[in-house]
Short mmCIF file of C-alpha atoms and ligand atoms in Angstrom, two decimals:
data_model
loop_
_atom_site.label_atom_id
_atom_site.label_comp_id
_atom_site.label_asym_id
_atom_site.label_seq_id
_atom_site.Cartn_x
_atom_site.Cartn_y
_atom_site.Cartn_z
CA UNK A 234 0.16 0.20 0.14
CA UNK A 235 1.22 3.93 -0.83
CA UNK A 236 1.96 6.01 2.06
CA UNK A 237 0.14 8.66 2.03
CA UNK A 238 1.60 11.68 0.74
CA UNK A 239 0.21 14.94 2.71
CA UNK A 240 0.32 17.25 -0.10
CA UNK A 241 2.66 19.29 1.60
CA UNK A 242 4.92 22.20 0.04
CA UNK A 243 7.47 23.12 2.36
CA UNK A 244 5.35 26.08 3.31
CA UNK A 245 2.06 25.01 3.90
CA UNK A 246 1.34 24.37 7.21
CA UNK A 247 -1.80 21.62 7.77
CA UNK A 248 -4.09 22.72 10.30
CA UNK A 249 -5.40 19.54 12.33
CA UNK A 250 -8.30 20.64 14.89
CA UNK A 251 -8.85 18.57 17.37
CA UNK A 252 -11.80 20.71 18.88
CA UNK A 253 -13.67 17.29 19.19
CA UNK A 254 -11.22 15.17 20.49
CA UNK A 255 -8.91 16.99 22.96
CA UNK A 256 -11.08 19.91 23.19
CA UNK A 257 -13.75 18.25 24.55
CA UNK A 258 -11.78 16.52 27.04
CA UNK A 259 -12.26 19.74 29.05
CA UNK A 260 -14.17 19.03 31.96
CA UNK A 261 -18.10 19.95 30.97
CA UNK A 262 -17.08 20.91 27.30
CA UNK A 263 -19.35 17.97 26.03
CA UNK A 264 -21.32 18.73 22.80
CA UNK A 265 -24.21 16.91 21.52
CA UNK A 266 -23.64 14.88 18.30
CA UNK A 267 -25.80 17.48 16.74
CA UNK A 268 -23.58 20.54 18.18
CA UNK A 269 -20.13 18.25 16.96
CA UNK A 270 -21.71 18.11 13.38
CA UNK A 271 -22.46 21.40 13.43
CA UNK A 272 -19.17 22.41 15.18
CA UNK A 273 -17.51 20.23 12.23
CA UNK A 274 -19.21 21.74 8.82
CA UNK A 275 -18.12 25.50 10.48
CA UNK A 276 -14.19 23.75 10.44
CA UNK A 277 -14.84 22.20 6.80
CA UNK A 278 -16.02 25.67 5.67
CA UNK A 279 -13.18 27.33 7.47
CA UNK A 280 -10.42 24.87 5.44
CA UNK A 281 -9.27 23.09 8.27
CA UNK A 282 -7.40 20.18 6.78
CA UNK A 283 -7.68 17.13 9.40
CA UNK A 284 -10.84 17.04 12.16
CA UNK A 285 -9.81 14.83 14.52
CA UNK A 286 -13.46 13.77 15.36
CA UNK A 287 -13.33 11.67 18.09
CA UNK A 288 -11.74 8.52 19.79
CA UNK A 289 -13.79 5.87 18.60
CA UNK A 290 -12.69 3.13 21.06
CA UNK A 291 -13.94 5.61 24.05
CA UNK A 292 -17.37 5.31 23.46
CA UNK A 293 -20.34 4.41 21.15
CA UNK A 294 -20.88 8.11 20.84
CA UNK A 295 -17.88 8.83 19.74
CA UNK A 296 -17.30 6.21 17.26
CA UNK A 297 -20.69 7.18 15.53
CA UNK A 298 -19.48 10.99 15.83
CA UNK A 299 -16.31 10.02 13.56
CA UNK A 300 -18.52 8.53 11.34
CA UNK A 301 -21.38 11.26 11.12
CA UNK A 302 -18.29 13.75 11.08
CA UNK A 303 -17.33 11.90 7.90
CA UNK A 304 -20.30 12.20 6.19
CA UNK A 305 -21.11 15.66 6.73
CA UNK A 306 -17.59 17.39 5.46
CA UNK A 307 -17.06 18.22 2.40
CA UNK A 308 -13.34 18.49 1.96
CA UNK A 309 -11.35 17.88 5.30
CA UNK A 310 -9.79 14.89 5.81
CA UNK A 311 -10.97 13.13 9.56
CA UNK A 312 -9.80 11.29 11.91
CA UNK A 313 -9.81 8.62 14.72
CA UNK A 314 -7.40 8.88 17.86
CA UNK A 315 -6.75 5.36 18.82
CA UNK A 316 -4.30 3.87 21.57
CA UNK A 317 -1.54 1.36 20.38
CA UNK A 318 -3.84 -1.20 21.18
CA UNK A 319 -5.36 -3.51 18.18
CA UNK A 320 -8.75 -3.22 19.12
CA UNK A 321 -8.53 0.97 19.23
CA UNK A 322 -7.06 0.77 15.70
CA UNK A 323 -9.93 -1.75 14.70
CA UNK A 324 -12.79 0.35 16.16
CA UNK A 325 -10.69 3.45 14.95
CA UNK A 326 -10.84 1.60 11.53
CA UNK A 327 -14.28 0.92 11.54
CA UNK A 328 -15.61 4.18 12.78
CA UNK A 329 -13.73 5.48 9.26
CA UNK A 330 -15.29 2.76 7.25
CA UNK A 331 -17.00 5.17 4.93
CA UNK A 332 -15.27 8.12 5.37
CA UNK A 333 -13.93 9.62 2.04
CA UNK A 334 -10.57 10.82 3.45
CA UNK A 335 -10.07 8.86 6.73
CA UNK A 336 -6.92 9.18 8.59
CA UNK A 337 -5.67 7.04 11.92
CA UNK A 338 -3.97 8.58 14.75
CA UNK A 339 -2.31 6.25 17.39
CA UNK A 340 -0.07 6.94 20.02
CA UNK A 341 2.32 5.65 22.62
CA UNK A 342 3.98 6.96 25.49
CA UNK A 343 7.90 7.26 25.17
CA UNK A 344 9.35 9.55 28.14
CA UNK A 345 10.87 7.49 30.81
CA UNK A 346 8.48 8.17 33.64
CA UNK A 347 5.18 7.15 31.66
CA UNK A 348 7.11 3.97 30.31
CA UNK A 349 8.24 2.73 34.02
CA UNK A 350 4.72 3.73 36.18
CA UNK A 351 2.21 4.13 33.10
CA UNK A 352 3.20 1.73 31.21
CA UNK A 353 5.46 -0.50 32.80
CA UNK A 354 7.67 -1.76 29.74
CA UNK A 355 11.10 -1.32 28.68
CA UNK A 356 11.69 0.96 25.71
CA UNK A 357 12.50 -2.06 23.48
CA UNK A 358 9.08 -3.28 24.06
CA UNK A 359 7.67 0.19 23.34
CA UNK A 360 9.61 -0.08 20.36
CA UNK A 361 7.66 -3.61 19.04
CA UNK A 362 4.38 -2.07 20.17
CA UNK A 363 5.21 0.69 17.55
CA UNK A 364 5.71 -1.20 14.75
CA UNK A 365 3.28 -3.72 15.34
CA UNK A 366 0.19 -1.17 15.81
CA UNK A 367 1.87 1.26 13.09
CA UNK A 368 1.88 -1.72 10.53
CA UNK A 369 -1.95 -2.54 11.79
CA UNK A 370 -3.56 0.59 11.46
CA UNK A 371 -1.75 1.01 7.62
CA UNK A 372 -3.99 -2.70 7.04
CA UNK A 373 -6.57 -0.27 7.30
CA UNK A 374 -5.42 3.29 6.10
CA UNK A 375 -3.03 4.86 4.03
CA UNK A 376 -2.67 7.81 6.14
CA UNK A 377 -1.57 6.85 9.75
CA UNK A 378 -0.06 9.64 12.12
CA UNK A 379 1.76 8.42 14.95
CA UNK A 380 2.58 10.19 18.57
CA UNK A 381 5.14 10.19 21.06
CA UNK A 382 3.13 10.93 23.74
CA UNK A 383 4.94 13.24 26.44
CA UNK A 384 7.39 13.55 23.94
CA UNK A 385 9.01 16.75 25.07
CA UNK A 386 10.12 14.52 28.25
CA UNK A 387 11.53 11.81 26.10
CA UNK A 388 15.25 12.06 25.73
CA UNK A 389 15.95 12.87 21.86
CA UNK A 390 18.29 9.55 21.18
CA UNK A 391 15.25 7.48 22.50
CA UNK A 392 12.67 9.61 21.09
CA UNK A 393 14.37 9.39 17.15
CA UNK A 394 14.39 5.57 17.71
CA UNK A 395 10.64 5.20 18.29
CA UNK A 396 10.03 8.12 15.20
CA UNK A 397 12.01 5.85 13.06
CA UNK A 398 10.05 2.73 13.80
CA UNK A 399 7.06 4.64 13.30
CA UNK A 400 8.31 5.62 10.21
CA UNK A 401 9.66 2.30 8.80
CA UNK A 402 5.96 0.65 9.49
CA UNK A 403 4.04 3.10 7.29
CA UNK A 404 3.54 6.72 9.39
CA UNK A 405 3.04 9.38 7.18
CA UNK A 406 2.57 12.38 9.93
CA UNK A 407 4.68 12.11 13.29
CA UNK A 408 3.59 14.02 15.98
CA UNK A 409 5.72 15.06 19.06
CA UNK A 410 3.18 16.39 21.61
CA UNK A 411 4.04 18.48 24.70
CA UNK A 412 1.67 16.26 26.36
CA UNK A 413 2.06 18.10 30.07
CA UNK A 414 2.74 21.72 28.56
CA UNK A 415 6.39 21.48 29.82
CA UNK A 416 8.38 22.99 27.21
CA UNK A 417 10.17 26.17 26.24
CA UNK A 418 9.89 27.69 22.79
CA UNK A 419 13.57 27.34 22.04
CA UNK A 420 13.94 24.09 23.34
CA UNK A 421 10.59 22.57 21.55
CA UNK A 422 12.31 24.31 18.64
CA UNK A 423 15.31 22.40 18.88
CA UNK A 424 13.82 19.04 19.24
CA UNK A 425 11.64 20.05 15.93
CA UNK A 426 14.70 21.09 14.29
CA UNK A 427 16.91 17.83 15.80
CA UNK A 428 13.92 15.60 13.97
CA UNK A 429 13.29 17.36 10.58
CA UNK A 430 17.28 17.63 10.25
CA UNK A 431 17.22 13.13 11.27
CA UNK A 432 13.63 12.82 8.83
CA UNK A 433 13.66 15.19 6.06
CA UNK A 434 10.82 13.74 4.19
CA UNK A 435 8.63 13.45 7.15
CA UNK A 436 5.68 16.14 8.21
CA UNK A 437 6.18 16.92 12.00
CA UNK A 438 3.38 17.57 13.89
CA UNK A 439 3.06 19.48 16.92
CA UNK A 440 0.63 19.70 19.81
CA UNK A 441 0.92 21.58 22.63
CA UNK A 442 -0.69 22.22 25.92
CA UNK A 443 -1.29 24.99 27.76
CA UNK A 444 -0.13 24.34 31.73
CA UNK A 445 2.55 27.14 31.12
CA UNK A 446 0.47 29.38 28.79
CA UNK A 447 3.32 28.43 25.94
CA UNK A 448 1.31 26.24 23.80
CA UNK A 449 0.53 28.88 21.04
CA UNK A 450 4.23 30.16 21.35
CA UNK A 451 5.76 26.42 21.33
CA UNK A 452 3.38 25.67 18.42
CA UNK A 453 4.82 28.61 16.00
CA UNK A 454 8.34 27.57 17.38
CA UNK A 455 7.98 24.11 15.59
CA UNK A 456 7.14 25.52 12.82
CA UNK A 457 9.91 27.69 12.57
CA UNK A 458 11.88 24.61 12.88
CA UNK A 459 10.20 23.14 10.02
CA UNK A 460 6.94 20.91 11.56
CA UNK A 461 4.08 21.34 8.84
CA UNK A 462 0.95 20.39 10.96
CA UNK A 463 -0.20 22.28 13.75
CA UNK A 464 -2.68 20.74 16.54
CA UNK A 465 -5.35 23.11 17.73
CA UNK A 466 -8.84 23.94 19.04
CA UNK A 467 -11.23 26.43 18.78
CA UNK A 468 -10.69 28.87 21.63
CA UNK A 469 -7.88 26.75 22.95
CA UNK A 470 -10.41 24.55 24.77
CA UNK A 471 -8.57 21.45 26.08
CA UNK A 472 -7.03 19.02 28.50
CA UNK A 473 -6.35 21.00 31.72
CA UNK A 474 -5.25 24.71 30.57
CA UNK A 475 -6.44 23.34 27.11
CA UNK A 476 -4.54 23.41 23.49
CA UNK A 477 -2.89 25.70 21.40
CA UNK A 478 -5.53 28.15 20.17
CA UNK A 479 -6.44 27.71 16.12
CA UNK A 480 -7.35 31.36 15.84
CA UNK A 481 -3.94 32.19 17.45
CA UNK A 482 -1.71 30.11 15.40
CA UNK A 483 -3.57 30.82 12.16
CA UNK A 484 -3.42 34.39 12.86
CA UNK A 485 0.32 34.60 13.91
CA UNK A 486 1.08 32.64 11.07
CA UNK A 487 -0.90 35.32 8.50
CA UNK A 488 0.12 38.49 10.05
CA UNK A 489 3.86 37.40 10.69
CA UNK A 490 4.07 35.77 7.11
CA UNK A 491 7.31 38.16 6.71
CA UNK A 492 8.78 35.91 9.78
CA UNK A 493 7.42 32.57 9.14
CA UNK A 494 7.14 32.44 5.66
CA UNK A 495 4.33 29.84 5.83
CA UNK A 496 0.38 29.83 4.98
CA UNK A 497 -2.46 27.59 5.86
CA UNK A 498 -5.43 27.30 4.27
CA UNK A 499 -7.67 28.91 6.39
CA UNK A 500 -10.62 31.17 5.19
CA UNK A 501 -9.82 33.47 8.68
CA UNK A 502 -13.05 35.15 8.35
CA UNK A 503 -14.34 32.38 9.64
CA UNK A 504 -12.47 32.58 12.83
CA UNK A 505 -15.08 34.66 14.83
CA UNK A 506 -18.17 33.03 14.12
CA UNK A 507 -16.57 29.52 14.78
CA UNK A 508 -15.66 30.88 17.91
CA UNK A 509 -18.59 32.26 19.28
CA UNK A 510 -20.72 29.21 18.04
CA UNK A 511 -18.09 26.75 20.12
CA UNK A 512 -18.12 28.94 22.88
CA UNK A 513 -21.94 29.26 23.33
CA UNK A 514 -22.27 25.07 22.75
CA UNK A 515 -19.49 24.18 25.15
CA UNK A 516 -20.32 27.15 27.58
CA UNK A 517 -16.59 28.03 27.86
CA UNK A 518 -16.97 31.71 27.02
CA UNK A 519 -13.63 33.56 26.21
CA UNK A 520 -12.03 36.26 28.49
CA UNK A 521 -13.04 39.59 26.94
CA UNK A 522 -8.72 40.44 26.99
CA UNK A 523 -8.51 36.58 24.92
CA UNK A 524 -6.15 37.18 21.95
CA UNK A 525 -8.10 37.30 18.12
CA UNK A 526 -11.75 36.93 19.56
CA UNK A 527 -11.93 38.02 22.83
CA UNK A 528 -14.77 40.80 22.88
CA UNK A 529 -12.12 43.33 23.27
CA UNK A 530 -9.10 42.08 21.00
CA UNK A 531 -10.18 45.21 18.85
CA UNK A 532 -11.03 47.55 21.31
CA UNK A 533 -8.83 50.75 21.85
CA UNK A 534 -9.71 52.52 25.02
CA UNK A 535 -6.82 54.97 25.65
CA UNK A 536 -7.09 58.50 24.18
CA UNK A 537 -3.45 58.35 22.70
CA UNK A 538 -4.39 55.13 21.05
CA UNK A 539 -7.63 56.32 19.91
CA UNK A 540 -5.99 59.34 18.83
CA UNK A 541 -3.61 57.32 16.25
CA UNK A 542 -6.06 54.79 15.25
CA UNK A 543 -8.19 57.97 13.94
CA UNK A 544 -5.16 59.45 12.10
CA UNK A 545 -4.13 55.89 10.68
CA UNK A 546 -5.36 52.47 11.51
CA UNK A 547 -1.67 51.03 11.31
CA UNK A 548 -0.45 52.90 14.24
CA UNK A 549 -2.02 50.50 16.80
CA UNK A 550 -4.00 47.55 14.56
CA UNK A 551 -1.74 44.91 13.16
CA UNK A 552 -4.89 42.85 12.01
CA UNK A 553 -7.95 44.34 10.81
CA UNK A 554 -11.06 43.28 13.02
CA UNK A 555 -12.84 42.04 9.60
CA UNK A 556 -9.78 39.35 8.53
CA UNK A 557 -11.18 37.61 11.60
CA UNK A 558 -14.99 38.01 10.77
CA UNK A 559 -15.51 40.82 13.19
CA UNK A 560 -17.58 43.34 11.36
CA UNK A 561 -17.71 46.71 11.99
CA UNK A 562 -21.44 47.46 11.45
CA UNK A 563 -23.53 47.44 14.45
CA UNK A 564 -26.97 47.34 13.36
CA UNK A 565 -27.64 45.29 10.87
CA UNK A 566 -31.22 44.68 10.15
CA UNK A 567 -34.41 45.60 12.01
CA UNK A 568 -38.19 44.51 11.88
CA UNK A 569 -38.83 45.98 8.20
CA UNK A 570 -35.82 43.82 6.89
CA UNK A 571 -37.85 41.04 4.60
CA UNK A 572 -36.70 37.00 4.00
CA UNK A 573 -34.23 37.98 1.23
CA UNK A 574 -31.87 40.20 3.71
CA UNK A 575 -31.44 37.64 6.25
CA UNK A 576 -30.66 35.14 3.33
CA UNK A 577 -28.44 37.39 2.41
CA UNK A 578 -26.79 37.43 5.74
CA UNK A 579 -26.34 34.10 6.06
CA UNK A 580 -24.66 33.75 2.65
CA UNK A 581 -22.25 36.58 3.58
CA UNK A 582 -21.49 34.55 6.48
CA UNK A 583 -21.30 31.62 4.35
CA UNK A 584 -23.31 29.78 7.41
CA UNK A 585 -25.01 26.47 5.64
CA UNK A 586 -29.11 26.17 6.41
CA UNK A 587 -32.02 24.39 4.81
CA UNK A 588 -35.28 25.84 4.30
CA UNK A 589 -36.91 24.26 7.21
CA UNK A 590 -34.25 25.86 9.91
CA UNK A 591 -34.23 29.10 7.46
CA UNK A 592 -37.89 29.60 8.22
CA UNK A 593 -37.62 28.73 12.01
CA UNK A 594 -34.77 31.31 12.32
CA UNK A 595 -36.63 34.07 10.18
CA UNK A 596 -39.77 33.56 12.41
CA UNK A 597 -37.46 33.75 15.17
CA UNK A 598 -35.29 37.06 13.83
CA UNK A 599 -39.08 38.91 13.64
CA UNK A 600 -40.14 37.84 17.57
CA UNK A 601 -36.85 39.49 18.52
CA UNK A 602 -37.27 42.38 16.28
CA UNK A 603 -40.49 42.65 18.08
CA UNK A 604 -38.34 42.61 21.29
CA UNK A 605 -35.62 44.58 20.70
CA UNK A 606 -35.14 47.87 18.78
CA UNK A 607 -31.70 47.14 17.35
CA UNK A 608 -30.66 43.92 15.91
CA UNK A 609 -27.10 43.92 16.09
CA UNK A 610 -24.57 41.41 14.26
CA UNK A 611 -24.03 39.46 17.28
CA UNK A 612 -27.76 38.79 18.09
CA UNK A 613 -28.30 37.73 14.56
CA UNK A 614 -25.28 35.47 14.53
CA UNK A 615 -25.95 33.63 17.65
CA UNK A 616 -29.41 33.18 16.08
CA UNK A 617 -28.57 31.62 13.32
CA UNK A 618 -26.13 29.16 14.83
CA UNK A 619 -29.49 28.42 17.13
CA UNK A 620 -30.84 27.11 14.37
CA UNK A 621 -28.10 25.34 12.04
CA UNK A 622 -27.91 22.02 12.66
CA UNK A 623 -28.70 21.72 16.26
CA UNK A 624 -32.41 21.38 16.53
CA UNK A 625 -31.54 19.16 19.22
CA UNK A 626 -34.68 16.51 19.61
CA UNK A 627 -37.19 18.27 22.34
CA UNK A 628 -39.02 15.87 24.86
CA UNK A 629 -39.98 19.16 27.00
CA UNK A 630 -40.18 22.45 26.08
CA UNK A 631 -40.73 25.78 28.47
CA UNK A 632 -43.88 27.59 27.75
CA UNK A 633 -44.08 29.80 30.52
CA UNK A 634 -42.89 30.61 34.27
CA UNK A 635 -44.71 32.80 36.56
CA UNK A 636 -42.59 33.67 40.23
CA UNK A 637 -43.42 35.07 43.52
CA UNK A 638 -41.52 36.49 46.44
CA UNK A 639 -42.57 35.43 49.78
CA UNK A 640 -39.65 36.63 51.64
CA UNK A 641 -36.46 36.50 52.24
CA UNK A 642 -35.06 33.65 50.66
CA UNK A 643 -38.67 32.06 50.26
CA UNK A 644 -39.69 32.10 46.04
CA UNK A 645 -42.49 30.22 44.46
CA UNK A 646 -42.54 29.50 40.80
CA UNK A 647 -45.27 27.90 38.71
CA UNK A 648 -43.77 26.60 35.23
CA UNK A 649 -45.70 25.54 32.06
CA UNK A 650 -43.55 23.32 30.24
CA UNK A 651 -44.77 20.86 27.46
CA UNK A 652 -43.61 17.17 28.42
CA UNK A 653 -43.94 15.12 25.23
CA UNK A 654 -46.48 16.77 23.59
CA UNK A 655 -48.78 17.27 26.78
CA UNK A 656 -49.30 20.60 28.60
CA UNK A 657 -48.57 20.75 32.12
CA UNK A 658 -48.18 23.20 35.48
CA UNK A 659 -45.75 22.22 38.08
CA UNK A 660 -44.88 24.76 41.53
CA UNK A 661 -42.11 24.96 43.51
CA UNK A 662 -40.34 26.44 46.31
CA UNK A 663 -36.44 27.65 46.10
CA UNK A 664 -34.33 30.45 47.87
CA UNK A 665 -34.33 32.42 44.78
CA UNK A 666 -36.51 32.84 41.18
CA UNK A 667 -33.91 30.76 39.11
CA UNK A 668 -33.92 28.23 41.99
CA UNK A 669 -37.51 27.85 41.99
CA UNK A 670 -37.90 27.60 38.21
CA UNK A 671 -34.90 24.65 38.54
CA UNK A 672 -36.99 23.20 41.40
CA UNK A 673 -40.41 23.06 39.48
CA UNK A 674 -38.48 21.94 35.98
CA UNK A 675 -36.84 19.17 38.00
CA UNK A 676 -40.01 17.84 40.00
CA UNK A 677 -42.26 17.99 36.72
CA UNK A 678 -39.98 15.96 34.72
CA UNK A 679 -38.44 13.65 37.53
CA UNK A 680 -34.61 14.45 36.88
CA UNK A 681 -32.81 16.24 39.64
CA UNK A 682 -29.32 16.37 38.34
CA UNK A 683 -26.72 18.51 40.08
CA UNK A 684 -26.09 22.07 39.20
CA UNK A 685 -22.30 21.82 38.10
CA UNK A 686 -22.07 25.63 36.41
CA UNK A 687 -24.24 28.60 35.47
CA UNK A 688 -23.43 31.35 33.20
CA UNK A 689 -25.01 34.47 31.94
CA UNK A 690 -23.50 36.96 29.41
CA UNK A 691 -24.73 39.79 27.30
CA UNK A 692 -25.01 39.32 23.41
CA UNK A 693 -24.58 42.91 22.84
CA UNK A 694 -24.81 46.53 24.56
CA UNK A 695 -27.85 47.93 25.81
CA UNK A 696 -30.29 47.08 28.60
CA UNK A 697 -32.47 45.72 26.27
CA UNK A 698 -29.41 43.24 25.07
CA UNK A 699 -30.14 39.36 25.12
CA UNK A 700 -29.10 37.38 27.85
CA UNK A 701 -27.26 34.56 26.84
CA UNK A 702 -27.47 31.71 29.60
CA UNK A 703 -25.36 28.18 29.84
CA UNK A 704 -25.99 25.89 32.27
CA UNK A 705 -23.77 22.49 32.60
CA UNK A 706 -25.70 19.60 35.03
CA UNK A 707 -23.82 16.94 35.93
CA UNK A 708 -25.72 13.30 36.75
CA UNK A 709 -23.69 10.06 37.18
CA UNK A 710 -20.66 11.58 36.20
CA UNK A 711 -21.37 13.05 32.62
CA UNK A 712 -22.02 16.82 31.87
CA UNK A 713 -24.93 18.17 29.97
CA UNK A 714 -24.81 21.49 28.88
CA UNK A 715 -28.02 23.70 27.69
CA UNK A 716 -27.81 27.42 26.18
CA UNK A 717 -30.35 29.49 25.30
CA UNK A 718 -30.75 33.26 24.45
CA UNK A 719 -33.35 36.04 25.68
CA UNK A 720 -34.13 39.66 26.60
CA UNK A 721 -35.29 38.23 29.58
CA UNK A 722 -32.57 36.94 31.90
CA UNK A 723 -35.05 34.64 34.05
CA UNK A 724 -36.41 33.10 30.77
CA UNK A 725 -32.86 32.88 29.15
CA UNK A 726 -32.10 30.54 31.80
CA UNK A 727 -34.89 28.67 32.28
CA UNK A 728 -34.41 27.58 28.98
CA UNK A 729 -31.10 26.57 29.17
CA UNK A 730 -31.59 24.84 32.07
CA UNK A 731 -34.65 22.92 29.97
CA UNK A 732 -32.13 22.23 27.48
CA UNK A 733 -29.48 20.47 29.46
CA UNK A 734 -32.52 18.48 30.58
CA UNK A 735 -33.64 17.46 27.42
CA UNK A 736 -30.25 15.93 26.66
CA UNK A 737 -30.54 13.86 29.97
CA UNK A 738 -33.74 12.56 28.90
CA UNK A 739 -31.84 11.91 25.40
CA UNK A 740 -28.76 10.24 26.72
CA UNK A 741 -31.84 7.92 28.64
CA UNK A 742 -34.23 6.92 26.02
O1 KIV B 107 -1.38 15.59 24.46
C1 KIV B 107 -1.44 14.37 23.98
O2 KIV B 107 -0.25 13.70 23.82
C2 KIV B 107 -2.52 13.98 23.49
C3 KIV B 107 -1.65 12.86 22.10
C4 KIV B 107 -3.08 11.56 22.20
C5 KIV B 107 -1.75 13.19 21.02
O3 KIV B 107 -3.31 14.57 23.16
ZN1 ZN B 108 -3.12 16.85 24.22
#
């Protein structure tokens, strides 16, 4: 079988997105299958080269997701992670069976600390495992990536032997993860440079964690040394402190093309809408001062900066907000805008919306115009995303609520819910308005999970701004995220709670 040539001219950096695998490993960042497919479609239209859609052997849900993402994407390569175990590789191959451009990504630890304490294997034994499992993966798939887990705490002599074993067995991409976020840029650059010099025809990949806040810097140092694939996630979500943020590494390569001399295939105007969607879907909001996608990333506050900006934007702006998909116009549409205007906006953002979802979205837009004078780009973007592929199967729907304060810490709520198509009213007490509503919903649905987190943000500015609520519930060690928006903060929170409950019920049936 031919080894896949990753079609990698020397200045083209492959963007490998692992939001759906390493990203989803952030505690609480779980997404439903429909949400994952929606994220994959956004990554596909953004121009990501490889999507790691899951870890097939870890759960039936992941295997189903890999197959479904493979069906949904139009051009991106789809990958499953697999430990260096035959059963894992078989599970990955099965999930990828009908995927047009599949990749199996298999990994094993190489550092002395992992070999001694976790794997209890000798270096020679691990070399045999690499040979056997990479060959096994190649028997299913031409495109095999191999990762040396904890590579940055592995001595270069043994790491080279391990890379050599993987390359000889047929891996065409070799990933050098900084699994525990321990590396320093100069050191990581030297490590990648040494490997590139030793294996000039191999495509080296960087996969950096952010434990010391160096994931983006290390990834870029790796590219400077000759790595030609970056593994990253939207908004940098991921295990512990997260992974290298896609938006940061891509914009650094673009903005400092003079320094790196490299390019990616990313349509950077898709970055902001995708970041917004991942944030509200996972409930992991980005901090205001986050590079590229934070609310303040392009805001100039000081008088000196504002003065410079008015004279010439280049004085203090190294990237244009429009380059990452942030449009300047604030008020975009109002109650007199028709279907054509909304369709136009959706096309401008290159968002896929089938006709049925579009009609529901248009109805919701009109309803929002009745409650809110100025509908902003942010409002519109979140509204469209709400209707994109994500219509969850709904067992419970909140129709209305009524609350009363009986005294300090003593509230009553009556909620009207539609449960499996039947309308029911339920009352409950709580020590606050929201507590009483949540208690009533739990009572009516006989579902009483623990509240893991609750956050509410304003989507845009002004007192009539929509509130965006995200609730993560925890039951049997699983997390369920619900999100909703409304000009009424309590309604948004109550609907987010009902959204999480729907996910719990969907799991149970
Ligand atoms: O951080 C890591 O080492 C990983 C591997 C599975 C590639 O995520
Ligand atoms: Zn990782």
